[in-house]
Short mmCIF file of N, CA and C in Angstrom, two decimals:
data_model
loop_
_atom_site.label_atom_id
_atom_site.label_comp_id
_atom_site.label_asym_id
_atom_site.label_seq_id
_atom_site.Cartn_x
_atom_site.Cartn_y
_atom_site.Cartn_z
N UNK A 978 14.46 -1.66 -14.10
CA UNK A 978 13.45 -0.73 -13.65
C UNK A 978 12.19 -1.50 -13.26
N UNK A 979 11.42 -0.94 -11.92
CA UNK A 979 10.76 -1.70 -11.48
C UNK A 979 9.28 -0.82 -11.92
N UNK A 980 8.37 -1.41 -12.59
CA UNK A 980 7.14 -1.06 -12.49
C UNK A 980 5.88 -1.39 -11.74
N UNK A 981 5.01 -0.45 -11.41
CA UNK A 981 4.08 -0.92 -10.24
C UNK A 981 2.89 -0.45 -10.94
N UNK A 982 1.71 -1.25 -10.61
CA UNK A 982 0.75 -0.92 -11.18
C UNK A 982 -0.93 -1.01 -10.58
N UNK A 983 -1.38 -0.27 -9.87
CA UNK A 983 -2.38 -0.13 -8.73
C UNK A 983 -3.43 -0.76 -9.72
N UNK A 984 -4.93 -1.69 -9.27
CA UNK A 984 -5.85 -1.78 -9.67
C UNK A 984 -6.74 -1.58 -8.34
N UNK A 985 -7.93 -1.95 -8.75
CA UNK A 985 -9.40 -2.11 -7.45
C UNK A 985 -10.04 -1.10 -6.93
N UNK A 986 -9.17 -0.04 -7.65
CA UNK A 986 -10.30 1.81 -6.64
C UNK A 986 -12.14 1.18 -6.89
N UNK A 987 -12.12 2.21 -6.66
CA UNK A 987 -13.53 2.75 -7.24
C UNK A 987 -14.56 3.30 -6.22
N UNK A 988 -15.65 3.45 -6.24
CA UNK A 988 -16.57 4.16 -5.64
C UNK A 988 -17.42 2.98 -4.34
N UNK A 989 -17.51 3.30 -3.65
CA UNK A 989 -18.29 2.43 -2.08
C UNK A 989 -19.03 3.12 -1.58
N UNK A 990 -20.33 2.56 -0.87
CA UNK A 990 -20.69 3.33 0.47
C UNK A 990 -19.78 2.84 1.75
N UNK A 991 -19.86 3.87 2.57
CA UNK A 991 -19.25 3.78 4.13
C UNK A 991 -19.71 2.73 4.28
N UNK A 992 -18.52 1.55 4.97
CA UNK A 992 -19.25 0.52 5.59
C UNK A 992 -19.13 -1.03 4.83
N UNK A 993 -18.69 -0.62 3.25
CA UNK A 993 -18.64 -1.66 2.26
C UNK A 993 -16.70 -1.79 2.62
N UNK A 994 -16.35 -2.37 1.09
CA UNK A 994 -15.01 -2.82 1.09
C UNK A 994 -14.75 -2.95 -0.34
N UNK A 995 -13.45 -2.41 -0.49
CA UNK A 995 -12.72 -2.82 -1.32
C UNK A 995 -11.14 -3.72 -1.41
N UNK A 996 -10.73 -4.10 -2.32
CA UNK A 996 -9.46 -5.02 -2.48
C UNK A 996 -8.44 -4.45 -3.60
N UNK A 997 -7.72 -3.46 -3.27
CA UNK A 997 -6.74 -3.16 -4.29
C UNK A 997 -5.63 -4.30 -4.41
N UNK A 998 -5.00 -3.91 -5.72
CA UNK A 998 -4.19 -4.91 -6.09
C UNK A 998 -2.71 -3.70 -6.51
N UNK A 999 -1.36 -4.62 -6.54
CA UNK A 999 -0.95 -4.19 -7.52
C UNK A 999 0.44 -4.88 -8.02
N UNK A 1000 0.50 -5.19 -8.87
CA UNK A 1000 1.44 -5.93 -9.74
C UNK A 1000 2.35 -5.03 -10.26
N UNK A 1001 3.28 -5.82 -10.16
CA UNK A 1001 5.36 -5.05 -10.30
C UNK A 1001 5.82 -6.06 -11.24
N UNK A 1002 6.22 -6.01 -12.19
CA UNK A 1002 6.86 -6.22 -13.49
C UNK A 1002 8.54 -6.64 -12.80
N UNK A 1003 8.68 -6.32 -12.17
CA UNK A 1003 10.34 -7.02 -11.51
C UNK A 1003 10.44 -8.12 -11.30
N UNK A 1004 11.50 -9.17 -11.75
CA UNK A 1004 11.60 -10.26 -11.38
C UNK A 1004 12.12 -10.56 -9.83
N UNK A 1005 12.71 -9.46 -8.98
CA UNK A 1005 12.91 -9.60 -8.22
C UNK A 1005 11.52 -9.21 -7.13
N UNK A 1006 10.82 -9.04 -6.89
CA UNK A 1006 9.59 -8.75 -6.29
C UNK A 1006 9.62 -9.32 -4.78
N UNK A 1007 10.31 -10.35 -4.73
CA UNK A 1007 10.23 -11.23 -3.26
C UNK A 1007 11.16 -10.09 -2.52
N UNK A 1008 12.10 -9.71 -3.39
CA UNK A 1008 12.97 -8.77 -2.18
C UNK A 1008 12.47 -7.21 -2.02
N UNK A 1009 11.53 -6.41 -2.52
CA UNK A 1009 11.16 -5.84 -1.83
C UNK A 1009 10.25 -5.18 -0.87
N UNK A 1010 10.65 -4.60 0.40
CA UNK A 1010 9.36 -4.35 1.22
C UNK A 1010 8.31 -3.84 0.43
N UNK A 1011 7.39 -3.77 0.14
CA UNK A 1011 6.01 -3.22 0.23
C UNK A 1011 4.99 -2.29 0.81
N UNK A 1012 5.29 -1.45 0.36
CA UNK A 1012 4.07 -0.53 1.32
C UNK A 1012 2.75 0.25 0.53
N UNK A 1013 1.94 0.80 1.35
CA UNK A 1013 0.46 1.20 0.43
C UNK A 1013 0.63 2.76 1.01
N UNK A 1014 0.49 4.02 0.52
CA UNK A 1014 0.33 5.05 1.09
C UNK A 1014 -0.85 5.80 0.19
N UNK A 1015 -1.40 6.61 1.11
CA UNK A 1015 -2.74 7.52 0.14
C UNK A 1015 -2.48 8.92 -0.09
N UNK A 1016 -3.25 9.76 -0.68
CA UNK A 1016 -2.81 11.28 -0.40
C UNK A 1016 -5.01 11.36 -0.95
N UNK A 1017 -5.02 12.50 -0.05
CA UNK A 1017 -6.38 12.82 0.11
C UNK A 1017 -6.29 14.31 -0.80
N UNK A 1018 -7.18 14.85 -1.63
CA UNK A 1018 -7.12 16.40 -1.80
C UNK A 1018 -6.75 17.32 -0.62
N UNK A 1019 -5.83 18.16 -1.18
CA UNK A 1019 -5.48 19.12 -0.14
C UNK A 1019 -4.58 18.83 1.32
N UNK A 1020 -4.54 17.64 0.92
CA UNK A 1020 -3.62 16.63 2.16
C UNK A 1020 -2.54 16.18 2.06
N UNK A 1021 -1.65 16.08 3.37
CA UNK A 1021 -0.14 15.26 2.87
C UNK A 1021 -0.43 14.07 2.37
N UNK A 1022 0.57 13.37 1.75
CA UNK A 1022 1.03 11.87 1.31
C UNK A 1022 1.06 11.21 3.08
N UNK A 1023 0.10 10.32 3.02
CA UNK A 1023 0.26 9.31 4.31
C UNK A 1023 0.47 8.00 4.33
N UNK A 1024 1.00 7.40 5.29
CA UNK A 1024 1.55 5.80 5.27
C UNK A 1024 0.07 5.52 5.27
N UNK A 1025 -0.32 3.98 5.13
CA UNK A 1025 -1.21 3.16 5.36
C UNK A 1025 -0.86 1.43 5.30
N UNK A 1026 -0.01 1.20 5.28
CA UNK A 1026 0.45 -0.26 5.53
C UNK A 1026 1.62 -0.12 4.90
N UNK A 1027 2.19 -1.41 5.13
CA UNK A 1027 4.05 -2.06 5.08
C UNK A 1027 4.03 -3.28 5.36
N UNK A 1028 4.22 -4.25 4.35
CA UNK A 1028 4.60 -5.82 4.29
C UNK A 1028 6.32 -6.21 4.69
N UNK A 1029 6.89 -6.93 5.16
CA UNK A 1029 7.81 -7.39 4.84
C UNK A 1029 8.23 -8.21 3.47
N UNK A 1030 10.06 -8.48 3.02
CA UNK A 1030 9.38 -9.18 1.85
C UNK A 1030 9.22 -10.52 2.31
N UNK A 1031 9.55 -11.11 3.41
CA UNK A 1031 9.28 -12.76 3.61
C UNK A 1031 7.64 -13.17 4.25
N UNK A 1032 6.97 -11.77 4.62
CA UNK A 1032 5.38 -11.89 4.64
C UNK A 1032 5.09 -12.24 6.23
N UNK A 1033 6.55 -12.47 6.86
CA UNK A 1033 6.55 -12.09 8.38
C UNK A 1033 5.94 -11.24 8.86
N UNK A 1034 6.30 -9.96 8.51
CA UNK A 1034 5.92 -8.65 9.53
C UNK A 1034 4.96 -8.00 8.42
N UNK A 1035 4.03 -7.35 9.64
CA UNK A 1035 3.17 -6.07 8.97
C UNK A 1035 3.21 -4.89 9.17
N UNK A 1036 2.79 -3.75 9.23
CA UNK A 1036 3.00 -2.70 10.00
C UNK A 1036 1.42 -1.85 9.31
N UNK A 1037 0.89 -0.96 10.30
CA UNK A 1037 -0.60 -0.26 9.32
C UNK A 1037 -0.47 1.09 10.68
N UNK A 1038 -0.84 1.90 9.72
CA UNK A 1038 -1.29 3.13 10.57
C UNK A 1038 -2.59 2.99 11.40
N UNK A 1039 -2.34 3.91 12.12
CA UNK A 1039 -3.61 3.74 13.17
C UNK A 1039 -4.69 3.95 13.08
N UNK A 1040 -4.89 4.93 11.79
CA UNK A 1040 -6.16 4.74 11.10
C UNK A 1040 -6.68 3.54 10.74
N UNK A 1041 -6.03 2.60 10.11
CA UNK A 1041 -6.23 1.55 9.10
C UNK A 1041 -6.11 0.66 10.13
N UNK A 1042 -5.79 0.38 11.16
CA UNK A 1042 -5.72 -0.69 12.07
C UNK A 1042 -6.83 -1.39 12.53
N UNK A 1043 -6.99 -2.89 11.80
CA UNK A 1043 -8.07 -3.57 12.12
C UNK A 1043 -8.98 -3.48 11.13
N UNK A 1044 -8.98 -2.41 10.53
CA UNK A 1044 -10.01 -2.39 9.43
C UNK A 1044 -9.16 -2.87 7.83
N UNK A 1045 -8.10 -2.60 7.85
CA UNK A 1045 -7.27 -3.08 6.52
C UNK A 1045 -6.45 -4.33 6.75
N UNK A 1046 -6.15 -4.74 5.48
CA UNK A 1046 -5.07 -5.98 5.94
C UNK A 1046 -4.14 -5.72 4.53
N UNK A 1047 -3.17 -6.08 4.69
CA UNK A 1047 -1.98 -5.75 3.82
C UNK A 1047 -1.18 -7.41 3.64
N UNK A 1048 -1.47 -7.63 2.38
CA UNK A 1048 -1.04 -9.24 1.95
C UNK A 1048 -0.36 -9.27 0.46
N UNK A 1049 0.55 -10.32 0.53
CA UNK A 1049 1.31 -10.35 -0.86
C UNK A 1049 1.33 -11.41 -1.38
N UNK A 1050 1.80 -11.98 -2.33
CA UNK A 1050 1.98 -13.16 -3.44
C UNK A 1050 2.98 -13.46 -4.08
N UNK A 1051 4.22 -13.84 -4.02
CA UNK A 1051 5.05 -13.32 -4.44
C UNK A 1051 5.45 -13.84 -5.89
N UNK A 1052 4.86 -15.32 -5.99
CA UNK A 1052 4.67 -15.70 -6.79
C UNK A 1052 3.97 -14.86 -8.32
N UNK A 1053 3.08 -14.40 -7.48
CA UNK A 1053 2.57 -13.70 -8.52
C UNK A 1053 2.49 -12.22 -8.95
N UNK A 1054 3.55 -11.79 -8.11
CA UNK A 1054 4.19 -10.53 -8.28
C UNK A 1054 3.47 -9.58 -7.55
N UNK A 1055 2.52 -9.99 -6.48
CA UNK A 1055 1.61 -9.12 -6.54
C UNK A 1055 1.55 -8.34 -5.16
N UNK A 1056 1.05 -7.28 -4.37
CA UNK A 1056 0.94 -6.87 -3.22
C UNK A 1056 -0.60 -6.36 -3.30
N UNK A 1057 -1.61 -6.82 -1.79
CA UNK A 1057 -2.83 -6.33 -1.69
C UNK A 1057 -3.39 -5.34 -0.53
N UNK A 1058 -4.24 -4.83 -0.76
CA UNK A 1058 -4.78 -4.10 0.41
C UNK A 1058 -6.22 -4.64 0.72
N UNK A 1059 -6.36 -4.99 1.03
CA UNK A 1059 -8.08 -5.47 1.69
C UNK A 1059 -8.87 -4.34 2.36
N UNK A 1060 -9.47 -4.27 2.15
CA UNK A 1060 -10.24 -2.46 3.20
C UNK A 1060 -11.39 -3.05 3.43
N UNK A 1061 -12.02 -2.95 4.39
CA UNK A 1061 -12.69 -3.22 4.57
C UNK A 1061 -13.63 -2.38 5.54
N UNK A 1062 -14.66 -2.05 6.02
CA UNK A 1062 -15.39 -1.21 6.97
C UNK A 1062 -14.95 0.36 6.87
N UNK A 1063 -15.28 0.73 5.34
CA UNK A 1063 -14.74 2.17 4.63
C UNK A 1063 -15.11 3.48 5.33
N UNK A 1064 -14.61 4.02 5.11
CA UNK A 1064 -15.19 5.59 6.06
C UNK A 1064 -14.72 6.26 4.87
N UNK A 1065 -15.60 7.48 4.53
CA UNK A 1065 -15.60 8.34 3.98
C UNK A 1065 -14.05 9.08 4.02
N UNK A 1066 -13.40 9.27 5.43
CA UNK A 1066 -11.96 9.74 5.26
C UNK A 1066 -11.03 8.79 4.57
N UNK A 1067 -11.57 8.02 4.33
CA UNK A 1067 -10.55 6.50 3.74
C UNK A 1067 -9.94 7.23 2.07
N UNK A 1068 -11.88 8.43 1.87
CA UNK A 1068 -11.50 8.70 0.17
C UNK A 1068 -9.82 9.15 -0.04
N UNK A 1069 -9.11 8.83 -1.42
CA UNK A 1069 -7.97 9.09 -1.23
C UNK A 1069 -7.61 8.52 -2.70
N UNK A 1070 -5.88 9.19 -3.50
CA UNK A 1070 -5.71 8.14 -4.10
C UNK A 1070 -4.81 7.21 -3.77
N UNK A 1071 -4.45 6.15 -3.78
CA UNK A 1071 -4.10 4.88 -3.15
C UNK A 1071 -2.66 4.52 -4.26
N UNK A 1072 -1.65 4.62 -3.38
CA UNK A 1072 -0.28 4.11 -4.29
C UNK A 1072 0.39 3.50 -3.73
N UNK A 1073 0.75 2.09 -4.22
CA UNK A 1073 2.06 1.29 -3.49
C UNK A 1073 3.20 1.67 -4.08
N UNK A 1074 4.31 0.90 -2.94
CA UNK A 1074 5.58 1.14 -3.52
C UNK A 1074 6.51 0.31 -3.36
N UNK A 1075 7.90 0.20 -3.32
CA UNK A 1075 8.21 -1.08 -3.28
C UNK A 1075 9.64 0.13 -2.52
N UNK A 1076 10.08 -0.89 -1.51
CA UNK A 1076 11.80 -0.24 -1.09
C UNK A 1076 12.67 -1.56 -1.69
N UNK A 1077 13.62 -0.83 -2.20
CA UNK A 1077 14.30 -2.51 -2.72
C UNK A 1077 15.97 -2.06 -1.78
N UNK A 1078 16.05 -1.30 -0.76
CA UNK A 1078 17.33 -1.48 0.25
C UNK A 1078 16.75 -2.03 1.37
N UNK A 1079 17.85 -2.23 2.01
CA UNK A 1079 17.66 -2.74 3.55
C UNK A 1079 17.35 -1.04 4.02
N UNK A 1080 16.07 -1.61 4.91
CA UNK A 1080 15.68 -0.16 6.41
C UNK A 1080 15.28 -0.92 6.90
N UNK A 1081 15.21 0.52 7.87
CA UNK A 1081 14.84 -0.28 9.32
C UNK A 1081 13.54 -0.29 9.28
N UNK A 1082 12.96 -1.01 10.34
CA UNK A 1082 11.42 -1.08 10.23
C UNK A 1082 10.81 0.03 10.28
N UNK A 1083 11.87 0.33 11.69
CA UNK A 1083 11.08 1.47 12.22
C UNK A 1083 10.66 2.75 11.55
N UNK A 1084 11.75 2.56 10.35
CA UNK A 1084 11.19 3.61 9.31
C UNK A 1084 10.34 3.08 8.00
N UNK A 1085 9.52 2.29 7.96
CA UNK A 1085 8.67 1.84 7.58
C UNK A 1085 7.81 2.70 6.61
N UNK A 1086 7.84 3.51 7.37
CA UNK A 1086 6.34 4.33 7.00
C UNK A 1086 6.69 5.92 6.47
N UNK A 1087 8.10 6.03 6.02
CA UNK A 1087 8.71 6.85 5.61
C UNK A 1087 9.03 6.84 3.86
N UNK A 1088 7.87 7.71 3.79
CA UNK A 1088 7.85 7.68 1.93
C UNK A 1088 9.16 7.99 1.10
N UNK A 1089 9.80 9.12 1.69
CA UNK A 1089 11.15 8.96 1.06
C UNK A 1089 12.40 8.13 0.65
N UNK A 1090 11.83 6.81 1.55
CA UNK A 1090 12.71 5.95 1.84
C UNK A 1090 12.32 4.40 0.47
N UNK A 1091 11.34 5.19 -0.33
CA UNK A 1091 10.76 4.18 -1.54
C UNK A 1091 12.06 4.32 -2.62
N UNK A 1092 11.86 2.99 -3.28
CA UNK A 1092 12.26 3.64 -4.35
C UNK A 1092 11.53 3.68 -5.32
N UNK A 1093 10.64 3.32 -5.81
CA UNK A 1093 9.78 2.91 -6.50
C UNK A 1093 8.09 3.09 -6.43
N UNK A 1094 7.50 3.53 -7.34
CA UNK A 1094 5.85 4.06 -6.65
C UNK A 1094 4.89 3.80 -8.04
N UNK A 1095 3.70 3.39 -7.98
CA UNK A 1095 2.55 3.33 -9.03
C UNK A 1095 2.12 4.66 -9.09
N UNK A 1096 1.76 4.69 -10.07
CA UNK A 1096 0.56 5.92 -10.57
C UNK A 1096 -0.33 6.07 -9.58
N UNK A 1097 -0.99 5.25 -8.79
CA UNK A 1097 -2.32 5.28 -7.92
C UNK A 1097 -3.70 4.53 -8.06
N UNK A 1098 -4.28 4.31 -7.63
CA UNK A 1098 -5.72 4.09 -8.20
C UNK A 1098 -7.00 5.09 -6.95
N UNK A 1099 -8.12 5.50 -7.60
CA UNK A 1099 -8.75 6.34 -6.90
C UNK A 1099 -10.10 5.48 -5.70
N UNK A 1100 -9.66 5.56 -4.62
CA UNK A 1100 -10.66 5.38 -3.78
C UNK A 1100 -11.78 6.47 -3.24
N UNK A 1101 -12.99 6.11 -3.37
CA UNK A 1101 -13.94 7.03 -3.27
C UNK A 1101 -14.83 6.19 -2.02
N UNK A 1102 -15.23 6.82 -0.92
CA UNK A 1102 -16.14 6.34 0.13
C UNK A 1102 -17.55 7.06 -0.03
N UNK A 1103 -18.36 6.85 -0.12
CA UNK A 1103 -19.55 8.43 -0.18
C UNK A 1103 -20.22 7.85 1.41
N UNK A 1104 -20.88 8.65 1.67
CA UNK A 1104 -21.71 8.41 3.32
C UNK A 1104 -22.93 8.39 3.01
#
Protein backbone atom coordinates (compact mmCIF):
# COMPACT_ATOMS: atom_id res chain seq x y z
CA UNK A 1 0.00 0.00 0.00
CA UNK A 2 1.14 3.19 -1.19
CA UNK A 3 0.94 6.27 1.04
CA UNK A 4 1.01 9.92 -0.01
CA UNK A 5 1.42 12.70 2.00
CA UNK A 6 0.84 16.54 0.85
CA UNK A 7 2.90 19.32 2.77
CA UNK A 8 3.49 23.38 1.88
CA UNK A 9 -0.35 24.83 1.76
CA UNK A 10 -0.91 27.72 3.50
CA UNK A 11 -2.07 31.22 3.16
CA UNK A 12 -0.35 33.93 0.27
CA UNK A 13 -1.11 37.13 -1.22
CA UNK A 14 -1.91 37.10 -5.10
CA UNK A 15 1.26 37.34 -6.75
CA UNK A 16 3.53 35.43 -4.02
CA UNK A 17 4.35 31.53 -4.27
CA UNK A 18 4.23 28.56 -2.79
CA UNK A 19 6.13 24.92 -3.00
CA UNK A 20 4.08 21.91 -2.08
CA UNK A 21 5.64 18.76 -1.41
CA UNK A 22 4.66 15.29 -1.12
CA UNK A 23 6.24 12.15 -0.01
CA UNK A 24 4.98 8.37 -0.74
CA UNK A 25 6.14 5.75 1.63
CA UNK A 26 6.46 3.13 -1.48
CA UNK A 27 9.54 1.73 -2.31
CA UNK A 28 8.58 1.66 -5.66
CA UNK A 29 8.00 5.51 -6.25
CA UNK A 30 10.23 5.75 -9.53
CA UNK A 31 7.45 3.78 -11.26
CA UNK A 32 4.71 5.83 -10.72
CA UNK A 33 3.26 8.69 -12.83
CA UNK A 34 2.55 11.57 -10.66
CA UNK A 35 0.03 13.99 -10.79
CA UNK A 36 -1.25 17.18 -8.58
CA UNK A 37 -5.11 17.85 -8.83
CA UNK A 38 -7.18 20.59 -6.68
CA UNK A 39 -10.87 20.78 -5.83
CA UNK A 40 -12.05 24.42 -4.96
CA UNK A 41 -15.43 24.74 -2.61
CA UNK A 42 -18.39 24.01 -4.49
CA UNK A 43 -16.24 22.87 -7.49
CA UNK A 44 -15.28 19.76 -9.46
CA UNK A 45 -11.96 17.84 -8.69
CA UNK A 46 -9.49 19.39 -11.45
CA UNK A 47 -6.19 18.23 -13.09
CA UNK A 48 -3.28 20.62 -12.46
CA UNK A 49 -0.08 18.85 -13.47
CA UNK A 50 1.36 15.19 -14.44
CA UNK A 51 5.07 14.09 -14.21
CA UNK A 52 6.26 11.15 -15.95
CA UNK A 53 8.02 8.50 -13.84
CA UNK A 54 11.50 8.90 -15.77
CA UNK A 55 11.00 12.99 -15.32
CA UNK A 56 10.87 13.17 -19.24
CA UNK A 57 7.47 14.44 -19.81
CA UNK A 58 5.23 17.03 -18.13
CA UNK A 59 1.85 17.82 -18.74
CA UNK A 60 -0.15 21.15 -16.67
CA UNK A 61 -3.52 22.51 -17.32
CA UNK A 62 -4.01 25.63 -18.91
CA UNK A 63 -4.62 27.37 -16.01
CA UNK A 64 -1.34 26.48 -14.38
CA UNK A 65 0.67 26.86 -17.53
CA UNK A 66 3.79 28.83 -17.02
CA UNK A 67 2.95 29.81 -13.74
CA UNK A 68 3.50 26.17 -12.01
CA UNK A 69 6.18 23.68 -12.47
CA UNK A 70 5.72 20.07 -11.52
CA UNK A 71 9.19 18.26 -10.39
CA UNK A 72 10.19 15.00 -8.65
CA UNK A 73 13.04 13.24 -6.70
CA UNK A 74 12.93 10.02 -6.83
CA UNK A 75 15.44 9.35 -4.70
CA UNK A 76 13.78 10.88 -2.20
CA UNK A 77 10.44 9.70 -2.70
CA UNK A 78 9.23 12.84 -3.33
CA UNK A 79 6.89 14.80 -6.02
CA UNK A 80 6.68 18.90 -6.12
CA UNK A 81 4.56 21.63 -7.23
CA UNK A 82 6.21 25.06 -7.42
CA UNK A 83 3.38 27.85 -7.83
CA UNK A 84 4.32 30.54 -8.35
CA UNK A 85 2.48 34.07 -9.51
CA UNK A 86 -0.82 32.92 -7.25
CA UNK A 87 -4.24 34.12 -8.14
CA UNK A 88 -6.82 34.01 -5.82
CA UNK A 89 -8.67 31.17 -8.14
CA UNK A 90 -5.52 29.05 -7.47
CA UNK A 91 -7.41 28.89 -3.61
CA UNK A 92 -8.11 25.13 -3.48
CA UNK A 93 -7.25 21.95 -1.65
CA UNK A 94 -4.24 20.51 -3.36
CA UNK A 95 -3.82 16.48 -3.66
CA UNK A 96 -1.31 14.34 -5.45
CA UNK A 97 -1.54 11.03 -6.64
CA UNK A 98 0.37 8.47 -7.95
CA UNK A 99 -0.96 5.95 -11.15
CA UNK A 100 1.11 2.86 -10.67
CA UNK A 101 -0.39 1.15 -14.40
CA UNK A 102 0.65 1.89 -17.71
CA UNK A 103 -1.84 4.94 -19.49
CA UNK A 104 -1.78 6.72 -21.94
CA UNK A 105 -0.67 10.17 -21.69
CA UNK A 106 -3.27 11.40 -23.22
CA UNK A 107 -5.26 10.46 -20.35
CA UNK A 108 -3.14 12.06 -18.02
CA UNK A 109 -5.33 14.24 -16.47
CA UNK A 110 -8.01 11.75 -15.77
CA UNK A 111 -8.56 11.34 -11.96
CA UNK A 112 -10.13 8.06 -12.16
CA UNK A 113 -7.35 6.63 -13.68
CA UNK A 114 -5.21 7.13 -10.00
CA UNK A 115 -4.69 4.70 -7.92
CA UNK A 116 -3.59 6.21 -5.13
CA UNK A 117 -4.30 9.92 -3.55
CA UNK A 118 -3.11 12.12 -0.26
CA UNK A 119 -5.39 13.65 2.09
CA UNK A 120 -4.58 17.21 0.53
CA UNK A 121 -3.02 20.19 1.85
CA UNK A 122 -5.00 23.66 1.86
CA UNK A 123 -4.01 26.45 -0.49
CA UNK A 124 -5.32 29.83 0.29
CA UNK A 125 -4.58 33.01 -2.20
CA UNK A 126 -6.27 36.26 -0.57
CA UNK A 127 -6.20 39.49 -3.11
Amino acid sequence: QVQLVESGGGLVQAGGSLRLSCASSGRTFSTYVMGWFRQAPGKEREFVAAISRSVGSTYYADSVKGRFTISRDNAKNTVYLQMNSLKPEDTAVYRCAAVAKNIRWTSIATASLYDYWGQGTQVTVSS
